[in-house]
Amino acid sequence: MALHTWWLFVGAVFLLSGTPGPNMLHILTRSVDMGLKRSVAAMAGCLFAVVLVLAASAAGLTTLLLALPGAFEVIRYAGVAYLLYLGIKAWRADIAPLDVSEAVLPRSLSRTALFRGGFLIGISNPKLILFAVAFLPQFINPTRAQVPQFATLVATFAVIEAFWYGVYALGGRSLSRYLAKPAVKRAFNRMTGAIFVGFGLALLRVKPA
């Protein structure tokens, strides 16, 4: 994998992970309700689910790409279309305030229960599987060993995801209030949408050596 390809992956994942979604809002809610220290268990549950799904998907994709070399280009263009879809969807997204006050849990909830809750949120997110199938293969060089490349991408994704978990947990109520402002959310959606489209168009020009 070329270094510039890896950096492109880092940039795309940094933006994708930072966008408020089920995992991030779950972590934010747990931090608001129970504090940073207790929300770590929920973070661990979400992250474990993410790594599990990505690793399983990568293993299956490796087998597929080795058996059907022509599948690489099909999946690559599907991934570009996915990025363009995310960009258009983000640009047109609703600007209703984010609600992070639902499902308040008792502070007596065990760390095991918090971990389990985070895991269930992460594993039930269908976008994660779509991401693994349509997005990861674009950054794989089909002429080189694929297992180390997939392992690098999954590990990179896990580190970036964990970073954003920390940001959302540390932000707590301040971050939720900031994202609840319609003007801020509209600007955030437009910026996110434009960058996603830009990444999608850029990936059309990426050709593994």
XYZ file of C-alpha atoms in Angstrom:
209
model
C 0.000 0.000 0.000
C 1.418 3.362 -1.049
C 1.850 5.925 1.716
C -0.326 8.509 -0.047
C -3.112 5.916 -0.304
C -2.907 5.286 3.433
C -3.041 9.019 4.155
C -6.123 9.326 1.943
C -7.704 6.527 3.983
C -6.788 8.310 7.228
C -8.403 11.532 6.036
C -11.601 9.832 4.885
C -11.966 7.746 8.048
C -11.190 10.718 10.301
C -14.120 12.568 8.774
C -16.418 9.550 8.633
C -15.795 8.538 12.247
C -16.191 12.087 13.529
C -19.654 12.468 11.995
C -22.360 12.049 14.672
C -23.830 8.566 14.298
C -25.201 5.774 16.506
C -21.848 4.941 18.127
C -20.789 8.521 18.775
C -24.159 9.592 20.132
C -24.260 6.507 22.355
C -20.849 7.399 23.805
C -21.931 11.014 24.228
C -25.089 9.950 26.042
C -23.232 7.640 28.403
C -20.696 10.349 29.184
C -23.432 12.879 29.913
C -25.402 10.446 32.065
C -22.629 8.624 33.907
C -19.388 10.517 33.562
C -16.222 9.941 31.559
C -14.753 7.107 33.627
C -17.855 4.912 33.475
C -18.397 5.614 29.771
C -15.086 3.871 28.956
C -16.845 0.496 29.180
C -19.377 1.627 26.567
C -16.522 2.835 24.353
C -14.830 -0.554 24.650
C -18.059 -2.313 23.637
C -18.562 -0.131 20.563
C -14.934 -0.453 19.506
C -14.908 -4.226 19.925
C -17.980 -4.486 17.684
C -16.368 -2.252 15.052
C -13.115 -4.241 14.956
C -14.989 -7.566 14.934
C -17.174 -6.617 11.953
C -14.304 -5.027 10.007
C -11.984 -7.990 10.605
C -14.649 -10.519 9.571
C -15.552 -8.493 6.497
C -11.897 -8.059 5.553
C -11.334 -11.810 5.792
C -14.264 -12.480 3.484
C -13.216 -9.725 1.073
C -9.683 -11.095 0.903
C -11.031 -14.476 -0.194
C -13.359 -12.858 -2.730
C -10.710 -10.613 -4.277
C -8.267 -13.504 -4.583
C -10.874 -15.733 -6.229
C -12.390 -13.065 -8.500
C -9.799 -10.436 -9.524
C -12.407 -8.549 -11.559
C -14.436 -7.973 -8.404
C -11.912 -5.391 -7.242
C -12.919 -2.755 -9.790
C -16.628 -3.381 -9.212
C -16.229 -2.905 -5.460
C -13.993 0.134 -5.973
C -16.601 1.967 -8.027
C -19.316 0.903 -5.577
C -17.237 2.493 -2.822
C -16.901 5.735 -4.762
C -20.671 5.770 -5.264
C -21.091 5.183 -1.517
C -18.938 8.211 -0.699
C -20.863 10.386 -3.142
C -24.111 9.171 -1.579
C -22.850 10.037 1.900
C -21.836 13.481 0.675
C -25.214 14.267 -0.885
C -27.041 12.863 2.138
C -24.949 14.937 4.551
C -25.470 18.115 2.495
C -29.248 17.620 2.540
C -29.469 16.301 6.112
C -32.094 17.523 8.545
C -30.888 20.246 10.910
C -33.126 19.261 13.798
C -31.233 19.492 17.096
C -29.402 16.361 18.232
C -31.114 14.677 21.147
C -28.718 13.009 23.554
C -31.006 12.915 26.549
C -32.918 9.738 25.762
C -32.606 6.420 27.558
C -31.001 7.736 30.722
C -29.583 4.748 32.597
C -29.144 4.337 36.352
C -25.653 5.028 37.654
C -25.687 1.610 39.303
C -25.443 -0.072 35.878
C -22.446 -2.424 35.816
C -19.487 -2.008 33.485
C -20.425 -5.323 31.897
C -23.871 -3.965 31.066
C -22.327 -0.771 29.686
C -19.934 -2.819 27.540
C -22.801 -5.001 26.319
C -24.890 -1.945 25.461
C -22.052 -0.408 23.468
C -21.396 -3.690 21.681
C -25.042 -4.067 20.667
C -25.140 -0.493 19.326
C -21.990 -1.099 17.285
C -22.829 -4.550 15.950
C -26.344 -3.546 14.882
C -25.180 -0.644 12.708
C -25.731 -1.733 9.058
C -23.570 1.132 7.790
C -20.523 -0.570 9.314
C -20.913 -3.644 7.091
C -21.532 -1.443 4.035
C -18.411 0.536 4.905
C -16.315 -2.620 5.145
C -17.574 -4.071 1.863
C -17.645 -0.919 -0.274
C -14.923 1.254 1.225
C -11.964 -0.783 2.487
C -11.146 -2.538 -0.824
C -10.532 0.784 -2.578
C -7.321 1.208 -0.626
C -6.029 -2.314 -1.251
C -3.345 -3.016 -3.836
C -4.539 -6.274 -5.476
C -1.031 -7.087 -6.730
C 0.403 -7.360 -3.204
C -0.350 -9.413 -0.116
C -3.808 -8.369 0.970
C -3.972 -9.636 4.555
C -1.323 -7.172 5.857
C -3.035 -4.330 3.986
C -6.449 -5.119 5.456
C -4.884 -5.496 8.912
C -3.295 -2.045 8.564
C -6.574 -0.458 7.504
C -8.590 -2.096 10.301
C -6.011 -1.086 12.911
C -5.942 2.480 11.556
C -9.721 2.679 11.646
C -9.792 1.389 15.242
C -7.294 4.025 16.418
C -9.197 6.884 14.753
C -12.534 5.583 16.030
C -11.157 5.376 19.583
C -9.861 8.955 19.275
C -13.323 10.243 18.365
C -14.909 8.246 21.189
C -12.639 10.155 23.545
C -13.554 13.491 21.953
C -17.286 12.849 22.277
C -16.951 11.520 25.822
C -14.794 14.448 26.957
C -17.061 16.949 25.230
C -20.095 15.757 27.160
C -22.832 18.333 27.508
C -20.796 21.169 25.958
C -20.390 19.255 22.698
C -24.048 18.242 22.636
C -25.143 21.870 23.102
C -22.788 23.023 20.355
C -24.048 20.421 17.859
C -27.637 21.267 18.775
C -27.418 24.763 17.237
C -29.191 24.641 13.833
C -26.755 27.058 12.162
C -23.739 25.069 13.359
C -25.298 21.776 12.348
C -26.177 23.113 8.883
C -22.612 24.333 8.343
C -21.240 21.042 9.648
C -23.499 19.043 7.318
C -22.553 21.135 4.282
C -18.838 20.895 5.042
C -19.048 17.145 5.654
C -21.028 16.594 2.462
C -18.576 18.574 0.348
C -15.578 16.716 1.739
C -17.190 13.311 1.217
C -17.897 14.161 -2.414
C -14.334 15.419 -2.771
C -12.948 12.164 -1.382
C -15.168 10.155 -3.699
C -13.988 12.065 -6.764
C -10.379 11.805 -5.605
C -10.655 8.040 -5.222
C -11.736 7.736 -8.850
C -8.186 8.747 -9.716
C -6.520 6.320 -7.328
C -5.093 3.350 -9.186
C -3.194 0.719 -7.180
C 0.293 0.273 -8.638
